[in-house]
């Protein structure tokens, strides 16, 4: 299999995006039928820069690298503290994203507390514990990967499975209590927690058992994130059946709008990983082989990966 590596987006792809013939979802450019025509990937140097810098500086570095790659603003990845990185699911970035999610949940709960709103569907003590365990597991997983002690990932992935169960239960409780939109900030934090825990477990599985097993365990989480996102979106399409949404306070309405944007970015990140795993399965690539493409490039650039049709293991650089 050949994968062409470029640093400027081909004109035909930009034209396809403008005409709506191609769709960008996260770090992947697809045709409407789902066929992948291009990935956006961080080079090795850019990944290190994103991991090492403060959040705001990392955003500027990523934007600068995308400008250098020729990716226009109209087709750029949305940059936010929860969407650092285009396609990477390295443990270092997952750790930082988890911290951002916890901060977001704390802010949402503090606002609710100031308004003296009871959030009976949440368990704050359990939240703090699950975030602490997830953070510790990601740090340990990062050490295990770097030191080559991959057998340690078998136990660590249990923490990510437990985190998925926790976030799933609270999302279900919010839906049952009909508090999804009134508490959109907290709901979205748990939706992000479910997505990031699923990504962390998928990385463990990909390293331990390969892309095939990783995708089999990852797809149910991806589907759950899509379903819980639809719980947030669906009533907004039928306001005549949900008049209570029209009476939400301005702050709550703003929180819903922010949650919708965050939900889109989380979904795009999951779509990107799914296409990567499927590509590895189809061409018999290990996860390490996939990630090695561009890893030796120490410049702060975005790699444009164009999947080829020929078989082989070397990437052709253009």
PDB file of C-alpha atoms in Angstrom:
ATOM      1  CA  UNK A   1       0.000   0.000   0.000  1.00  0.00           C
ATOM      2  CA  UNK A   2       1.299   3.446  -0.822  1.00  0.00           C
ATOM      3  CA  UNK A   3       0.338   6.578   1.047  1.00  0.00           C
ATOM      4  CA  UNK A   4       1.350   9.825  -0.596  1.00  0.00           C
ATOM      5  CA  UNK A   5       2.548  12.456   1.854  1.00  0.00           C
ATOM      6  CA  UNK A   6       2.164  16.089   0.872  1.00  0.00           C
ATOM      7  CA  UNK A   7       2.244  19.450   2.621  1.00  0.00           C
ATOM      8  CA  UNK A   8      -0.252  21.342   0.509  1.00  0.00           C
ATOM      9  CA  UNK A   9      -3.844  20.366  -0.094  1.00  0.00           C
ATOM     10  CA  UNK A  10      -4.289  19.371  -3.767  1.00  0.00           C
ATOM     11  CA  UNK A  11      -6.382  21.883  -5.693  1.00  0.00           C
ATOM     12  CA  UNK A  12      -8.907  19.243  -6.776  1.00  0.00           C
ATOM     13  CA  UNK A  13      -9.655  18.507  -3.116  1.00  0.00           C
ATOM     14  CA  UNK A  14     -10.122  22.169  -2.234  1.00  0.00           C
ATOM     15  CA  UNK A  15     -12.421  22.536  -5.231  1.00  0.00           C
ATOM     16  CA  UNK A  16     -14.386  19.470  -4.149  1.00  0.00           C
ATOM     17  CA  UNK A  17     -14.846  20.923  -0.659  1.00  0.00           C
ATOM     18  CA  UNK A  18     -16.071  24.224  -2.070  1.00  0.00           C
ATOM     19  CA  UNK A  19     -18.584  22.503  -4.354  1.00  0.00           C
ATOM     20  CA  UNK A  20     -19.810  20.180  -1.616  1.00  0.00           C
ATOM     21  CA  UNK A  21     -18.586  17.135  -3.518  1.00  0.00           C
ATOM     22  CA  UNK A  22     -16.298  16.290  -0.590  1.00  0.00           C
ATOM     23  CA  UNK A  23     -16.958  16.461   3.144  1.00  0.00           C
ATOM     24  CA  UNK A  24     -14.511  17.166   5.957  1.00  0.00           C
ATOM     25  CA  UNK A  25     -15.190  15.339   9.215  1.00  0.00           C
ATOM     26  CA  UNK A  26     -12.460  15.948  11.756  1.00  0.00           C
ATOM     27  CA  UNK A  27      -9.136  15.026  10.228  1.00  0.00           C
ATOM     28  CA  UNK A  28     -10.583  13.084   7.300  1.00  0.00           C
ATOM     29  CA  UNK A  29     -11.836  14.244   3.899  1.00  0.00           C
ATOM     30  CA  UNK A  30     -14.481  11.904   2.473  1.00  0.00           C
ATOM     31  CA  UNK A  31     -16.821  11.544  -0.455  1.00  0.00           C
ATOM     32  CA  UNK A  32     -20.538  11.492   0.412  1.00  0.00           C
ATOM     33  CA  UNK A  33     -20.452   7.680   0.214  1.00  0.00           C
ATOM     34  CA  UNK A  34     -17.824   7.612   2.990  1.00  0.00           C
ATOM     35  CA  UNK A  35     -14.792   6.822   0.824  1.00  0.00           C
ATOM     36  CA  UNK A  36     -11.655   8.490   2.246  1.00  0.00           C
ATOM     37  CA  UNK A  37      -9.708  10.743  -0.119  1.00  0.00           C
ATOM     38  CA  UNK A  38      -7.381  12.438   2.376  1.00  0.00           C
ATOM     39  CA  UNK A  39      -6.349  12.580   6.026  1.00  0.00           C
ATOM     40  CA  UNK A  40      -4.872  15.532   7.902  1.00  0.00           C
ATOM     41  CA  UNK A  41      -2.166  14.270  10.252  1.00  0.00           C
ATOM     42  CA  UNK A  42       0.300  16.000  12.544  1.00  0.00           C
ATOM     43  CA  UNK A  43       3.953  15.404  11.781  1.00  0.00           C
ATOM     44  CA  UNK A  44       6.135  14.043  14.566  1.00  0.00           C
ATOM     45  CA  UNK A  45       7.443  17.494  15.390  1.00  0.00           C
ATOM     46  CA  UNK A  46       3.984  19.019  15.538  1.00  0.00           C
ATOM     47  CA  UNK A  47       2.693  16.283  17.840  1.00  0.00           C
ATOM     48  CA  UNK A  48       5.547  16.946  20.255  1.00  0.00           C
ATOM     49  CA  UNK A  49       4.871  20.676  20.133  1.00  0.00           C
ATOM     50  CA  UNK A  50       1.183  20.179  20.890  1.00  0.00           C
ATOM     51  CA  UNK A  51       1.999  17.897  23.814  1.00  0.00           C
ATOM     52  CA  UNK A  52       4.547  20.268  25.332  1.00  0.00           C
ATOM     53  CA  UNK A  53       2.955  23.697  24.960  1.00  0.00           C
ATOM     54  CA  UNK A  54       0.219  25.389  26.971  1.00  0.00           C
ATOM     55  CA  UNK A  55      -3.214  25.032  25.420  1.00  0.00           C
ATOM     56  CA  UNK A  56      -3.423  28.481  23.841  1.00  0.00           C
ATOM     57  CA  UNK A  57       0.130  28.287  22.464  1.00  0.00           C
ATOM     58  CA  UNK A  58      -0.593  24.824  21.077  1.00  0.00           C
ATOM     59  CA  UNK A  59      -3.631  26.203  19.271  1.00  0.00           C
ATOM     60  CA  UNK A  60      -1.495  28.876  17.631  1.00  0.00           C
ATOM     61  CA  UNK A  61       1.121  26.308  16.649  1.00  0.00           C
ATOM     62  CA  UNK A  62      -1.496  24.045  15.063  1.00  0.00           C
ATOM     63  CA  UNK A  63      -3.107  26.940  13.185  1.00  0.00           C
ATOM     64  CA  UNK A  64       0.301  28.090  11.926  1.00  0.00           C
ATOM     65  CA  UNK A  65       1.140  24.579  10.749  1.00  0.00           C
ATOM     66  CA  UNK A  66      -2.182  24.319   8.932  1.00  0.00           C
ATOM     67  CA  UNK A  67      -1.553  27.676   7.249  1.00  0.00           C
ATOM     68  CA  UNK A  68       1.856  26.406   6.152  1.00  0.00           C
ATOM     69  CA  UNK A  69       0.258  23.236   4.788  1.00  0.00           C
ATOM     70  CA  UNK A  70      -2.101  25.326   2.673  1.00  0.00           C
ATOM     71  CA  UNK A  71      -5.263  24.327   4.544  1.00  0.00           C
ATOM     72  CA  UNK A  72      -7.563  27.373   4.315  1.00  0.00           C
ATOM     73  CA  UNK A  73      -9.627  28.598   7.242  1.00  0.00           C
ATOM     74  CA  UNK A  74     -12.826  27.494   5.515  1.00  0.00           C
ATOM     75  CA  UNK A  75     -11.717  23.876   5.662  1.00  0.00           C
ATOM     76  CA  UNK A  76      -9.641  24.021   8.820  1.00  0.00           C
ATOM     77  CA  UNK A  77     -10.284  21.936  11.890  1.00  0.00           C
ATOM     78  CA  UNK A  78     -12.078  23.886  14.609  1.00  0.00           C
ATOM     79  CA  UNK A  79      -9.510  24.779  17.258  1.00  0.00           C
ATOM     80  CA  UNK A  80     -10.620  24.580  20.860  1.00  0.00           C
ATOM     81  CA  UNK A  81      -9.180  23.438  24.132  1.00  0.00           C
ATOM     82  CA  UNK A  82     -11.002  20.144  23.633  1.00  0.00           C
ATOM     83  CA  UNK A  83      -9.938  19.569  20.021  1.00  0.00           C
ATOM     84  CA  UNK A  84      -6.164  19.842  20.143  1.00  0.00           C
ATOM     85  CA  UNK A  85      -4.702  17.685  17.442  1.00  0.00           C
ATOM     86  CA  UNK A  86      -6.232  16.613  14.165  1.00  0.00           C
ATOM     87  CA  UNK A  87      -5.997  12.844  14.249  1.00  0.00           C
ATOM     88  CA  UNK A  88      -3.694  11.970  17.119  1.00  0.00           C
ATOM     89  CA  UNK A  89      -5.066   9.939  20.007  1.00  0.00           C
ATOM     90  CA  UNK A  90      -1.751   9.764  21.801  1.00  0.00           C
ATOM     91  CA  UNK A  91      -1.986   9.359  25.561  1.00  0.00           C
ATOM     92  CA  UNK A  92      -0.359  12.762  26.151  1.00  0.00           C
ATOM     93  CA  UNK A  93      -3.068  14.625  24.230  1.00  0.00           C
ATOM     94  CA  UNK A  94      -5.804  12.463  25.749  1.00  0.00           C
ATOM     95  CA  UNK A  95      -4.528  13.413  29.200  1.00  0.00           C
ATOM     96  CA  UNK A  96      -4.730  17.106  28.369  1.00  0.00           C
ATOM     97  CA  UNK A  97      -8.192  16.768  26.868  1.00  0.00           C
ATOM     98  CA  UNK A  98      -9.401  14.924  29.955  1.00  0.00           C
ATOM     99  CA  UNK A  99      -8.213  17.814  32.121  1.00  0.00           C
ATOM    100  CA  UNK A 100     -10.089  20.282  29.914  1.00  0.00           C
ATOM    101  CA  UNK A 101     -13.259  18.208  30.204  1.00  0.00           C
ATOM    102  CA  UNK A 102     -13.011  18.108  33.997  1.00  0.00           C
ATOM    103  CA  UNK A 103     -12.570  21.884  34.085  1.00  0.00           C
ATOM    104  CA  UNK A 104     -15.611  22.259  31.867  1.00  0.00           C
ATOM    105  CA  UNK A 105     -17.712  20.073  34.164  1.00  0.00           C
ATOM    106  CA  UNK A 106     -16.553  21.980  37.240  1.00  0.00           C
ATOM    107  CA  UNK A 107     -17.509  25.292  35.623  1.00  0.00           C
ATOM    108  CA  UNK A 108     -20.947  23.977  34.642  1.00  0.00           C
ATOM    109  CA  UNK A 109     -21.637  22.671  38.142  1.00  0.00           C
ATOM    110  CA  UNK A 110     -20.420  25.876  39.772  1.00  0.00           C
ATOM    111  CA  UNK A 111     -22.853  27.885  37.637  1.00  0.00           C
ATOM    112  CA  UNK A 112     -25.688  25.582  38.617  1.00  0.00           C
ATOM    113  CA  UNK A 113     -24.712  25.858  42.274  1.00  0.00           C
ATOM    114  CA  UNK A 114     -24.750  29.665  42.072  1.00  0.00           C
ATOM    115  CA  UNK A 115     -28.290  29.451  40.711  1.00  0.00           C
ATOM    116  CA  UNK A 116     -29.168  26.981  43.491  1.00  0.00           C
ATOM    117  CA  UNK A 117     -30.202  24.389  40.924  1.00  0.00           C
ATOM    118  CA  UNK A 118     -30.363  20.823  42.151  1.00  0.00           C
ATOM    119  CA  UNK A 119     -28.686  18.349  39.815  1.00  0.00           C
ATOM    120  CA  UNK A 120     -29.939  15.098  41.261  1.00  0.00           C
ATOM    121  CA  UNK A 121     -28.883  12.986  38.293  1.00  0.00           C
ATOM    122  CA  UNK A 122     -25.197  13.718  38.935  1.00  0.00           C
ATOM    123  CA  UNK A 123     -22.866  12.140  41.475  1.00  0.00           C
ATOM    124  CA  UNK A 124     -20.095  14.693  42.025  1.00  0.00           C
ATOM    125  CA  UNK A 125     -18.048  12.482  44.327  1.00  0.00           C
ATOM    126  CA  UNK A 126     -18.105   9.639  41.826  1.00  0.00           C
ATOM    127  CA  UNK A 127     -17.227  12.107  39.069  1.00  0.00           C
ATOM    128  CA  UNK A 128     -14.104  13.259  40.887  1.00  0.00           C
ATOM    129  CA  UNK A 129     -13.049   9.675  41.498  1.00  0.00           C
ATOM    130  CA  UNK A 130     -13.576   8.523  37.920  1.00  0.00           C
ATOM    131  CA  UNK A 131     -11.683  11.497  36.480  1.00  0.00           C
ATOM    132  CA  UNK A 132      -8.800  10.880  38.872  1.00  0.00           C
ATOM    133  CA  UNK A 133      -8.641   7.198  37.962  1.00  0.00           C
ATOM    134  CA  UNK A 134      -8.845   7.951  34.248  1.00  0.00           C
ATOM    135  CA  UNK A 135      -6.065  10.535  34.478  1.00  0.00           C
ATOM    136  CA  UNK A 136      -3.857   8.125  36.411  1.00  0.00           C
ATOM    137  CA  UNK A 137      -4.569   5.351  33.902  1.00  0.00           C
ATOM    138  CA  UNK A 138      -3.653   7.585  30.949  1.00  0.00           C
ATOM    139  CA  UNK A 139      -0.403   8.636  32.620  1.00  0.00           C
ATOM    140  CA  UNK A 140       0.450   4.996  33.346  1.00  0.00           C
ATOM    141  CA  UNK A 141      -0.507   3.955  29.820  1.00  0.00           C
ATOM    142  CA  UNK A 142       1.778   6.630  28.406  1.00  0.00           C
ATOM    143  CA  UNK A 143       4.648   5.253  30.514  1.00  0.00           C
ATOM    144  CA  UNK A 144       3.851   1.670  29.499  1.00  0.00           C
ATOM    145  CA  UNK A 145       3.891   2.577  25.809  1.00  0.00           C
ATOM    146  CA  UNK A 146       7.116   4.544  26.016  1.00  0.00           C
ATOM    147  CA  UNK A 147       8.918   1.862  28.035  1.00  0.00           C
ATOM    148  CA  UNK A 148       7.632  -1.010  25.908  1.00  0.00           C
ATOM    149  CA  UNK A 149       5.736  -2.623  28.794  1.00  0.00           C
ATOM    150  CA  UNK A 150       2.560  -3.051  26.787  1.00  0.00           C
ATOM    151  CA  UNK A 151       1.349  -5.876  29.015  1.00  0.00           C
ATOM    152  CA  UNK A 152       0.522  -3.184  31.583  1.00  0.00           C
ATOM    153  CA  UNK A 153      -2.159  -1.826  29.247  1.00  0.00           C
ATOM    154  CA  UNK A 154      -4.331  -4.885  29.894  1.00  0.00           C
ATOM    155  CA  UNK A 155      -5.094  -3.733  33.439  1.00  0.00           C
ATOM    156  CA  UNK A 156      -5.163  -0.032  32.613  1.00  0.00           C
ATOM    157  CA  UNK A 157      -7.854  -0.421  29.961  1.00  0.00           C
ATOM    158  CA  UNK A 158     -10.219  -1.522  32.751  1.00  0.00           C
ATOM    159  CA  UNK A 159     -10.131   2.057  34.091  1.00  0.00           C
ATOM    160  CA  UNK A 160     -11.262   3.341  30.695  1.00  0.00           C
ATOM    161  CA  UNK A 161     -14.033   0.740  30.522  1.00  0.00           C
ATOM    162  CA  UNK A 162     -15.207   1.803  33.998  1.00  0.00           C
ATOM    163  CA  UNK A 163     -15.120   5.458  32.934  1.00  0.00           C
ATOM    164  CA  UNK A 164     -17.240   4.667  29.872  1.00  0.00           C
ATOM    165  CA  UNK A 165     -19.796   2.959  32.111  1.00  0.00           C
ATOM    166  CA  UNK A 166     -19.864   5.918  34.508  1.00  0.00           C
ATOM    167  CA  UNK A 167     -20.384   8.546  31.819  1.00  0.00           C
ATOM    168  CA  UNK A 168     -22.935   6.357  30.040  1.00  0.00           C
ATOM    169  CA  UNK A 169     -24.976   5.949  33.240  1.00  0.00           C
ATOM    170  CA  UNK A 170     -25.052   9.675  33.948  1.00  0.00           C
ATOM    171  CA  UNK A 171     -25.997  10.537  30.383  1.00  0.00           C
ATOM    172  CA  UNK A 172     -28.848   8.046  30.584  1.00  0.00           C
ATOM    173  CA  UNK A 173     -29.937   9.524  33.929  1.00  0.00           C
ATOM    174  CA  UNK A 174     -29.953  13.060  32.503  1.00  0.00           C
ATOM    175  CA  UNK A 175     -32.081  11.902  29.603  1.00  0.00           C
ATOM    176  CA  UNK A 176     -34.517  10.077  31.879  1.00  0.00           C
ATOM    177  CA  UNK A 177     -34.812  13.146  34.115  1.00  0.00           C
ATOM    178  CA  UNK A 178     -35.389  15.315  31.023  1.00  0.00           C
ATOM    179  CA  UNK A 179     -32.580  17.646  32.077  1.00  0.00           C
ATOM    180  CA  UNK A 180     -30.383  17.350  28.984  1.00  0.00           C
ATOM    181  CA  UNK A 181     -30.953  20.905  27.768  1.00  0.00           C
ATOM    182  CA  UNK A 182     -31.385  22.573  31.147  1.00  0.00           C
ATOM    183  CA  UNK A 183     -28.024  21.105  32.194  1.00  0.00           C
ATOM    184  CA  UNK A 184     -26.410  21.042  28.749  1.00  0.00           C
ATOM    185  CA  UNK A 185     -22.947  21.971  30.032  1.00  0.00           C
ATOM    186  CA  UNK A 186     -22.764  19.056  32.446  1.00  0.00           C
ATOM    187  CA  UNK A 187     -24.380  16.704  29.931  1.00  0.00           C
ATOM    188  CA  UNK A 188     -21.829  17.642  27.287  1.00  0.00           C
ATOM    189  CA  UNK A 189     -18.912  17.164  29.679  1.00  0.00           C
ATOM    190  CA  UNK A 190     -20.008  13.585  30.298  1.00  0.00           C
ATOM    191  CA  UNK A 191     -20.549  13.018  26.580  1.00  0.00           C
ATOM    192  CA  UNK A 192     -16.984  14.177  25.982  1.00  0.00           C
ATOM    193  CA  UNK A 193     -15.821  11.980  28.838  1.00  0.00           C
ATOM    194  CA  UNK A 194     -17.445   8.969  27.186  1.00  0.00           C
ATOM    195  CA  UNK A 195     -15.787   9.790  23.849  1.00  0.00           C
ATOM    196  CA  UNK A 196     -12.323  10.343  25.309  1.00  0.00           C
ATOM    197  CA  UNK A 197     -12.493   7.220  27.472  1.00  0.00           C
ATOM    198  CA  UNK A 198     -13.487   5.274  24.375  1.00  0.00           C
ATOM    199  CA  UNK A 199     -10.529   6.721  22.468  1.00  0.00           C
ATOM    200  CA  UNK A 200      -8.118   5.836  25.279  1.00  0.00           C
ATOM    201  CA  UNK A 201      -9.387   2.262  25.406  1.00  0.00           C
ATOM    202  CA  UNK A 202      -9.204   2.013  21.613  1.00  0.00           C
ATOM    203  CA  UNK A 203      -5.549   3.008  21.724  1.00  0.00           C
ATOM    204  CA  UNK A 204      -4.864   0.318  24.320  1.00  0.00           C
ATOM    205  CA  UNK A 205      -6.659  -2.257  22.180  1.00  0.00           C
ATOM    206  CA  UNK A 206      -4.876  -1.171  18.998  1.00  0.00           C
ATOM    207  CA  UNK A 207      -1.491  -1.521  20.677  1.00  0.00           C
ATOM    208  CA  UNK A 208      -2.345  -4.808  22.392  1.00  0.00           C
ATOM    209  CA  UNK A 209      -4.468  -6.694  19.884  1.00  0.00           C
ATOM    210  CA  UNK A 210      -4.303  -4.724  16.641  1.00  0.00           C
ATOM    211  CA  UNK A 211      -6.749  -2.528  14.685  1.00  0.00           C
ATOM    212  CA  UNK A 212      -9.347  -5.298  14.125  1.00  0.00           C
ATOM    213  CA  UNK A 213      -9.999  -5.912  17.820  1.00  0.00           C
ATOM    214  CA  UNK A 214      -9.710  -2.207  18.581  1.00  0.00           C
ATOM    215  CA  UNK A 215     -12.405  -1.319  16.056  1.00  0.00           C
ATOM    216  CA  UNK A 216     -14.755  -4.046  17.284  1.00  0.00           C
ATOM    217  CA  UNK A 217     -14.602  -2.606  20.813  1.00  0.00           C
ATOM    218  CA  UNK A 218     -14.603   0.998  19.634  1.00  0.00           C
ATOM    219  CA  UNK A 219     -17.661   0.963  17.364  1.00  0.00           C
ATOM    220  CA  UNK A 220     -20.199   0.462  20.201  1.00  0.00           C
ATOM    221  CA  UNK A 221     -18.802   3.522  22.008  1.00  0.00           C
ATOM    222  CA  UNK A 222     -18.922   5.538  18.793  1.00  0.00           C
ATOM    223  CA  UNK A 223     -22.566   4.527  18.341  1.00  0.00           C
ATOM    224  CA  UNK A 224     -23.401   5.492  21.936  1.00  0.00           C
ATOM    225  CA  UNK A 225     -21.851   8.931  21.485  1.00  0.00           C
ATOM    226  CA  UNK A 226     -23.940   9.389  18.339  1.00  0.00           C
ATOM    227  CA  UNK A 227     -27.109   8.310  20.161  1.00  0.00           C
ATOM    228  CA  UNK A 228     -26.539  10.597  23.148  1.00  0.00           C
ATOM    229  CA  UNK A 229     -25.754  13.447  20.762  1.00  0.00           C
ATOM    230  CA  UNK A 230     -29.055  12.830  19.004  1.00  0.00           C
ATOM    231  CA  UNK A 231     -30.832  13.101  22.384  1.00  0.00           C
ATOM    232  CA  UNK A 232     -29.458  16.637  22.530  1.00  0.00           C
ATOM    233  CA  UNK A 233     -30.196  17.546  18.912  1.00  0.00           C
ATOM    234  CA  UNK A 234     -33.533  15.900  18.132  1.00  0.00           C
ATOM    235  CA  UNK A 235     -35.832  18.079  20.303  1.00  0.00           C
ATOM    236  CA  UNK A 236     -34.293  21.210  18.783  1.00  0.00           C
ATOM    237  CA  UNK A 237     -35.605  20.119  15.383  1.00  0.00           C
ATOM    238  CA  UNK A 238     -39.149  19.838  16.786  1.00  0.00           C
ATOM    239  CA  UNK A 239     -39.620  22.897  18.954  1.00  0.00           C
ATOM    240  CA  UNK A 240     -43.379  22.703  18.423  1.00  0.00           C
ATOM    241  CA  UNK A 241     -43.306  19.471  20.426  1.00  0.00           C
ATOM    242  CA  UNK A 242     -40.861  20.838  23.003  1.00  0.00           C
ATOM    243  CA  UNK A 243     -42.081  24.363  23.867  1.00  0.00           C
ATOM    244  CA  UNK A 244     -40.181  24.227  27.175  1.00  0.00           C
ATOM    245  CA  UNK A 245     -36.968  24.750  25.212  1.00  0.00           C
ATOM    246  CA  UNK A 246     -38.207  28.154  24.084  1.00  0.00           C
ATOM    247  CA  UNK A 247     -38.383  29.325  27.684  1.00  0.00           C
ATOM    248  CA  UNK A 248     -34.841  28.397  28.647  1.00  0.00           C
ATOM    249  CA  UNK A 249     -32.874  31.208  30.251  1.00  0.00           C
ATOM    250  CA  UNK A 250     -30.379  32.971  27.947  1.00  0.00           C
ATOM    251  CA  UNK A 251     -27.451  31.363  29.785  1.00  0.00           C
ATOM    252  CA  UNK A 252     -28.989  27.918  29.296  1.00  0.00           C
ATOM    253  CA  UNK A 253     -29.595  28.610  25.591  1.00  0.00           C
ATOM    254  CA  UNK A 254     -25.949  29.634  25.188  1.00  0.00           C
ATOM    255  CA  UNK A 255     -24.902  26.437  26.933  1.00  0.00           C
ATOM    256  CA  UNK A 256     -26.983  24.376  24.505  1.00  0.00           C
ATOM    257  CA  UNK A 257     -25.404  26.108  21.512  1.00  0.00           C
ATOM    258  CA  UNK A 258     -21.928  25.485  22.910  1.00  0.00           C
ATOM    259  CA  UNK A 259     -22.811  21.844  23.580  1.00  0.00           C
ATOM    260  CA  UNK A 260     -23.948  21.370  19.979  1.00  0.00           C
ATOM    261  CA  UNK A 261     -20.628  22.663  18.659  1.00  0.00           C
ATOM    262  CA  UNK A 262     -18.653  20.487  21.041  1.00  0.00           C
ATOM    263  CA  UNK A 263     -20.737  17.447  20.147  1.00  0.00           C
ATOM    264  CA  UNK A 264     -19.917  17.943  16.474  1.00  0.00           C
ATOM    265  CA  UNK A 265     -16.185  18.051  17.179  1.00  0.00           C
ATOM    266  CA  UNK A 266     -16.312  14.957  19.367  1.00  0.00           C
ATOM    267  CA  UNK A 267     -18.198  13.066  16.669  1.00  0.00           C
ATOM    268  CA  UNK A 268     -15.638  14.126  14.060  1.00  0.00           C
ATOM    269  CA  UNK A 269     -12.789  12.844  16.207  1.00  0.00           C
ATOM    270  CA  UNK A 270     -14.453   9.440  16.489  1.00  0.00           C
ATOM    271  CA  UNK A 271     -15.121   9.318  12.740  1.00  0.00           C
ATOM    272  CA  UNK A 272     -11.460  10.058  12.072  1.00  0.00           C
ATOM    273  CA  UNK A 273     -10.265   7.196  14.270  1.00  0.00           C
ATOM    274  CA  UNK A 274     -12.798   4.824  12.734  1.00  0.00           C
ATOM    275  CA  UNK A 275     -11.511   5.540   9.220  1.00  0.00           C
ATOM    276  CA  UNK A 276      -7.926   5.029  10.372  1.00  0.00           C
ATOM    277  CA  UNK A 277      -8.649   1.680  12.016  1.00  0.00           C
ATOM    278  CA  UNK A 278     -10.648   0.496   9.010  1.00  0.00           C
ATOM    279  CA  UNK A 279      -7.784   1.499   6.702  1.00  0.00           C
ATOM    280  CA  UNK A 280      -5.256  -0.428   8.808  1.00  0.00           C
ATOM    281  CA  UNK A 281      -7.476  -3.519   8.804  1.00  0.00           C
ATOM    282  CA  UNK A 282      -7.958  -3.416   5.042  1.00  0.00           C
ATOM    283  CA  UNK A 283      -4.247  -3.122   4.302  1.00  0.00           C
ATOM    284  CA  UNK A 284      -2.850  -5.264   7.109  1.00  0.00           C
ATOM    285  CA  UNK A 285      -1.129  -2.414   8.913  1.00  0.00           C
ATOM    286  CA  UNK A 286      -0.364  -2.437  12.617  1.00  0.00           C
ATOM    287  CA  UNK A 287      -1.186   0.699  14.603  1.00  0.00           C
ATOM    288  CA  UNK A 288       2.510   1.425  15.052  1.00  0.00           C
ATOM    289  CA  UNK A 289       3.062   1.201  11.304  1.00  0.00           C
ATOM    290  CA  UNK A 290       0.224   3.652  10.700  1.00  0.00           C
ATOM    291  CA  UNK A 291       1.525   6.131  13.267  1.00  0.00           C
ATOM    292  CA  UNK A 292       5.080   5.863  11.968  1.00  0.00           C
ATOM    293  CA  UNK A 293       4.081   7.735   8.801  1.00  0.00           C
ATOM    294  CA  UNK A 294       5.470  11.217   9.250  1.00  0.00           C
ATOM    295  CA  UNK A 295       6.704  10.525  12.781  1.00  0.00           C
ATOM    296  CA  UNK A 296      10.300  11.177  11.742  1.00  0.00           C
ATOM    297  CA  UNK A 297       9.506  14.632  10.390  1.00  0.00           C
ATOM    298  CA  UNK A 298      10.536  17.057  13.123  1.00  0.00           C
ATOM    299  CA  UNK A 299       9.059  20.159  11.470  1.00  0.00           C
ATOM    300  CA  UNK A 300       5.861  21.713  12.801  1.00  0.00           C
ATOM    301  CA  UNK A 301       3.723  20.785   9.813  1.00  0.00           C
ATOM    302  CA  UNK A 302       0.466  19.112   9.017  1.00  0.00           C
ATOM    303  CA  UNK A 303       0.855  15.985   6.912  1.00  0.00           C
ATOM    304  CA  UNK A 304      -1.622  15.508   4.098  1.00  0.00           C
ATOM    305  CA  UNK A 305      -2.057  11.749   3.662  1.00  0.00           C
ATOM    306  CA  UNK A 306      -3.501  10.600   0.366  1.00  0.00           C
ATOM    307  CA  UNK A 307      -4.404   6.894   0.434  1.00  0.00           C
ATOM    308  CA  UNK A 308      -3.079   4.985  -2.580  1.00  0.00           C
ATOM    309  CA  UNK A 309      -4.278   1.760  -4.136  1.00  0.00           C
ATOM    310  CA  UNK A 310      -1.010  -0.129  -4.644  1.00  0.00           C
ATOM    311  CA  UNK A 311       0.197  -2.587  -2.010  1.00  0.00           C
ATOM    312  CA  UNK A 312       3.409  -2.056  -0.093  1.00  0.00           C
ATOM    313  CA  UNK A 313       4.709  -0.791   3.244  1.00  0.00           C
ATOM    314  CA  UNK A 314       6.696   2.297   2.266  1.00  0.00           C
ATOM    315  CA  UNK A 315       5.161   5.750   2.081  1.00  0.00           C
ATOM    316  CA  UNK A 316       5.925   7.655  -1.094  1.00  0.00           C
ATOM    317  CA  UNK A 317       6.901  11.237  -0.313  1.00  0.00           C
ATOM    318  CA  UNK A 318       5.866  13.946  -2.774  1.00  0.00           C
TER     319      UNK A 318
END
